[in-house]
Amino acid sequence: MSSLSTQVGIIGAGPAGLFLSRKLHLLGIDNVVLEHKSRSYVENRLRAGLLEQNTTDMMAELGVDHNLKLKGLAHHGVMLSFNGDRVHIPFEELTGGRRITIYGQEYVVRDFIAKLVDEEQRDIRFEASALEIRNIHAAKPSIVFIEHEEEKELMCDFVVACDGYHGIGRQALQKDSYRTHEIEYPYSWLGILAETPPSSDELIYAFHEEGFALLSYRSPSLSRLYIQVDNDDHIDHWSDDRIWQALEKRLGSAGWKLNTGPIIQKSITPMRSFMIDKMQEGRLFIAGDAAHIVPPTGGKGLNLAVADIRILSDAFERFYDNGDTALLEGYSNEALKRIWRAQHFSNFMTRQFHRQFESGSFEYQLQKSQFDYIKNSVAMRTTIAENYVGLKHID
Ligand code: APR
Ligand code: PHB
């Protein structure tokens, strides 16, 4: 088996792996990224597109914010709706000027790959699948991977598994050494991308008796919209007309009109909360979706992955600077504080705006009363705003 070596071996070229690779490179720490899928597959994977200020600040620090500055859309607030009754949450006013940027995750990934691969010819290997992580308790762990049908071994000082929910990294942790938490929600999101100008310049999260709906966008001419469907529903049951009718009804309020247009992409995604409560063992570290999934209602998935990378890269910087392992050992506990906060907020937004209970039931009345409280209390609106834009520090 042929062998190569680096300081940090990274599995996965999603946002977590790409941010980490770039940051380590700037710190002078050698790294190799192994990605199972092709470059075009990774660049075209459509996901949420809501970037916290912490994330856009890190893109600026990493020098990968050229297109973000040109095409990212500043997002100053959200509209929340309950059966057509709306309340506005102005972020900057409630959070001392912090803001959110709308910029699709697929664009973030493309910008990083262009920088790392096209500009800098870095060692990012697409269609290279990690098969096994070896010797995580020894000084030189390794990743066995397959590339062009040949098995190879990447010798490292550290392995970082940024390999998403279905990756092999999490499986390499000792089974009884951590707890897993998981909720599967009894609904999914049907998401569409449509060639039509957004019908609102702010996102709208709507509860409706027929189910949740969300209005978002990707550009001044491209809308991204979602509706709640059953977990066993199928995309073939949803003609374009039926989707537009559902959106119109669920997002509607007096005097407001939904723009429609050609639907160029549609898919159904289940909703789940998932996490493990330990993200390190020996010289193996787990980051991003490999360690935690949040339902997309809070817009936190990508931002949490980036927050993990910020903590982990500071820890590598310290280690390679003076051999101090304290930050590396503290990585898991430090990252988990923000993950729990995001889990709580994402769960709150999900339960608050999805239809699960019969109208008039106890649980329904709680949802309604909570919405009325959001309308009536600046404290509650501030709570939502500061969680939505992302807390700067969590102690
Ligand atoms: N070998 C190599 N690559 C692998 C392997 C493997 N055995 N297993 C998985 N991968 C790759 C996947 O192909 C994928 O490209 O790891 C990558 C993981 O990327 P993401 O799933 O995008 O995860 P992450 O980088 O943590 O990004 C988190 O993605 O799912 C969204 O909402 C989430 O926005 C958040 C972000
Ligand atoms: C999106 O634009 O895709 C999006 C925005 C906000 C969310 C989820 C998805 O909460």
XYZ file of C-alpha atoms in Angstrom, residues 34-322:
289
model
C -9.896 13.476 1.303
C -13.363 13.798 -0.267
C -15.416 10.826 -1.317
C -17.555 12.699 -3.918
C -16.557 14.535 -7.104
C -15.822 18.255 -7.124
C -18.969 19.084 -9.111
C -21.174 17.028 -6.789
C -19.879 18.866 -3.722
C -20.155 22.264 -5.445
C -23.758 21.744 -6.484
C -25.170 20.294 -3.268
C -28.023 22.637 -2.386
C -28.399 23.485 1.294
C -29.388 26.362 3.564
C -27.812 29.740 3.046
C -27.858 31.748 6.197
C -24.489 32.969 7.455
C -24.022 34.367 10.953
C -21.684 37.285 11.425
C -19.178 34.958 13.135
C -19.107 32.931 9.885
C -18.759 35.889 7.518
C -16.045 37.333 9.804
C -14.137 34.047 9.521
C -14.509 34.029 5.714
C -12.988 37.531 5.702
C -10.141 36.427 7.983
C -9.471 33.468 5.656
C -9.449 35.713 2.557
C -12.377 33.865 0.952
C -14.936 36.664 1.041
C -14.495 38.271 -2.374
C -17.758 36.914 -3.876
C -19.508 37.044 -0.519
C -18.950 40.807 -0.419
C -20.253 41.173 -3.987
C -23.207 38.819 -3.880
C -24.095 38.177 -0.229
C -27.390 39.805 0.709
C -27.526 41.579 4.063
C -30.486 40.323 6.005
C -31.648 42.833 8.584
C -34.540 40.994 10.201
C -37.129 38.214 9.927
C -40.880 38.151 9.816
C -42.645 35.563 11.968
C -46.231 34.646 11.138
C -48.999 32.683 12.879
C -52.070 32.036 10.736
C -51.397 35.253 8.821
C -50.713 37.401 11.896
C -47.147 38.781 11.542
C -44.454 40.140 13.829
C -41.147 41.625 12.737
C -37.809 40.888 14.459
C -35.270 43.628 13.573
C -31.838 42.120 14.261
C -29.549 45.106 14.273
C -31.759 47.132 16.593
C -32.132 44.229 19.057
C -28.555 42.902 18.997
C -26.387 46.017 18.937
C -25.793 45.949 15.187
C -25.135 42.262 14.510
C -26.367 40.942 11.204
C -26.963 37.900 9.012
C -25.994 37.403 5.366
C -27.901 35.294 2.858
C -25.384 33.451 0.667
C -26.015 29.848 -0.403
C -23.845 27.153 1.127
C -23.096 25.890 -2.378
C -21.517 29.286 -3.165
C -19.436 29.153 0.035
C -18.155 25.704 -0.945
C -17.370 26.816 -4.530
C -15.437 29.876 -3.294
C -13.291 27.774 -0.941
C -12.576 25.136 -3.589
C -11.642 27.818 -6.146
C -9.206 29.320 -3.621
C -7.684 26.058 -2.414
C -7.594 24.088 -5.664
C -7.489 26.555 -8.574
C -5.475 29.363 -6.974
C -3.220 27.464 -4.611
C -3.078 23.904 -6.032
C -3.467 22.487 -2.553
C -3.802 18.757 -1.875
C -7.594 18.373 -1.894
C -8.398 14.916 -3.274
C -11.868 14.412 -4.736
C -13.208 10.888 -5.313
C -10.898 9.667 -2.542
C -12.847 7.698 0.083
C -11.621 7.161 3.615
C -12.127 3.527 4.572
C -10.586 3.310 8.034
C -8.969 5.487 10.699
C -6.085 3.710 12.436
C -4.084 4.139 15.655
C -5.867 7.153 17.116
C -4.174 6.556 20.483
C -0.661 6.426 18.991
C 1.631 9.319 18.015
C 0.988 8.752 14.298
C -2.607 7.894 13.445
C -3.472 7.274 9.801
C -6.334 7.229 7.326
C -6.601 4.320 4.919
C -8.338 5.520 1.757
C -9.091 4.436 -1.751
C -8.295 6.589 -4.767
C -8.393 5.495 -8.439
C -9.103 1.974 -7.173
C -5.825 1.945 -5.227
C -5.607 1.671 -1.441
C -3.322 4.266 0.161
C -2.438 5.319 3.683
C -2.202 8.927 4.879
C 0.039 9.171 7.956
C -0.808 12.168 10.193
C -0.200 13.824 13.551
C -3.979 14.265 13.881
C -7.102 13.126 12.027
C -10.116 15.434 11.788
C -13.355 13.824 10.647
C -15.408 16.506 8.871
C -17.231 13.738 7.051
C -20.866 14.560 7.744
C -23.593 12.533 9.361
C -22.918 9.358 7.318
C -19.125 9.476 7.681
C -16.754 6.988 9.305
C -15.223 9.373 11.874
C -17.893 9.109 14.536
C -17.885 5.292 14.244
C -14.194 5.277 15.215
C -14.946 6.627 18.717
C -15.116 4.024 21.455
C -18.812 3.064 21.552
C -19.530 3.313 25.282
C -17.537 6.509 25.835
C -20.200 9.037 24.768
C -23.938 9.647 24.664
C -26.009 10.138 21.553
C -29.085 12.388 21.563
C -31.580 12.193 18.741
C -35.065 13.450 17.865
C -36.804 12.625 14.605
C -39.585 15.127 13.978
C -42.889 13.887 12.524
C -42.593 16.138 9.456
C -40.214 16.974 6.593
C -39.459 20.001 4.421
C -40.228 20.149 0.735
C -37.796 22.783 -0.585
C -37.914 24.528 -3.952
C -35.683 26.869 -5.881
C -37.725 29.114 -8.198
C -36.838 31.669 -10.837
C -38.821 34.512 -9.386
C -37.897 37.610 -7.375
C -38.366 37.079 -3.621
C -41.815 38.245 -2.534
C -40.378 39.833 0.604
C -36.980 41.351 1.347
C -36.999 39.585 4.698
C -37.338 35.884 5.460
C -40.801 34.787 6.594
C -41.224 31.819 8.979
C -44.905 30.907 9.096
C -47.052 28.637 11.220
C -50.297 27.752 9.477
C -53.087 25.290 10.296
C -52.032 23.416 7.138
C -48.358 23.378 8.085
C -45.156 25.422 8.260
C -43.807 27.485 5.369
C -40.597 29.494 4.932
C -39.775 32.148 2.395
C -36.090 32.700 1.684
C -34.039 33.609 -1.381
C -30.698 33.247 -3.072
C -30.512 36.398 -5.214
C -32.748 39.263 -6.366
C -34.165 36.912 -9.025
C -34.059 33.514 -7.268
C -36.411 32.455 -4.450
C -35.892 29.544 -2.035
C -39.077 28.348 -0.358
C -40.044 25.469 1.888
C -43.270 23.817 3.076
C -43.908 21.236 5.769
C -44.971 17.828 4.401
C -45.469 14.410 6.016
C -42.447 12.156 6.446
C -43.916 9.544 4.098
C -44.932 12.095 1.468
C -43.408 11.911 -2.007
C -42.235 14.641 -4.351
C -44.452 13.227 -7.139
C -47.522 14.152 -5.075
C -46.570 17.816 -5.292
C -47.185 19.435 -8.668
C -45.808 22.946 -9.093
C -49.363 24.339 -8.830
C -50.040 22.519 -5.605
C -46.772 23.840 -4.108
C -47.541 27.466 -5.047
C -51.069 27.165 -3.649
C -49.758 25.816 -0.348
C -47.139 28.582 -0.133
C -49.688 31.276 -0.927
C -52.044 30.047 1.749
C -49.471 29.427 4.470
C -47.360 32.549 3.990
C -50.264 34.830 3.128
C -51.370 37.897 5.029
C -53.667 40.806 4.151
C -52.422 42.909 1.220
C -49.423 40.644 0.450
C -48.804 38.794 -2.800
C -46.572 35.792 -3.484
C -44.471 35.929 -6.685
C -44.468 32.641 -8.590
C -42.275 31.378 -11.437
C -40.595 28.280 -12.880
C -39.466 25.788 -10.221
C -35.953 24.615 -11.113
C -35.279 22.265 -8.200
C -37.399 20.452 -5.627
C -36.595 17.900 -2.935
C -37.821 16.594 0.429
C -35.591 16.551 3.549
C -36.463 14.983 6.904
C -36.057 17.033 10.079
C -33.918 15.811 12.912
C -31.902 16.908 15.923
C -28.849 14.738 16.567
C -25.614 15.033 18.515
C -22.914 13.184 20.357
C -21.578 14.644 23.592
C -17.896 13.892 22.959
C -16.032 15.037 19.864
C -12.510 13.797 20.476
C -10.674 10.617 21.281
C -6.878 10.448 21.301
C -5.694 12.095 18.094
C -9.087 11.921 16.351
C -11.363 14.996 16.311
C -14.931 15.169 14.984
C -16.402 18.426 13.586
C -19.531 19.699 11.837
C -22.426 17.479 10.768
C -20.393 14.388 11.724
C -21.006 15.371 15.364
C -24.320 17.241 15.246
C -27.373 17.861 13.102
C -29.892 20.610 13.819
C -33.242 21.013 12.072
C -32.858 23.873 9.546
C -35.525 26.081 11.163
C -32.874 28.046 13.085
C -30.431 28.315 10.143
C -27.597 27.024 12.321
C -26.073 23.962 10.515
C -23.245 25.598 8.596
C -22.583 28.161 11.348
C -22.094 25.446 13.948
C -19.637 23.624 11.689
C -17.645 26.846 11.314
C -17.763 27.474 15.083
C -16.250 23.992 15.689
C -13.468 24.794 13.230
C -12.665 28.102 14.907
C -12.154 26.367 18.256
C -10.234 23.443 16.770
C -7.914 25.543 14.616
C -7.009 27.755 17.613
C -6.156 24.547 19.468
C -3.926 23.296 16.624
C -2.243 26.692 16.441
C -1.364 26.488 20.144
C -0.136 22.904 19.823
C 2.119 23.534 16.825
C 3.379 26.736 18.431
C 4.562 25.345 21.757
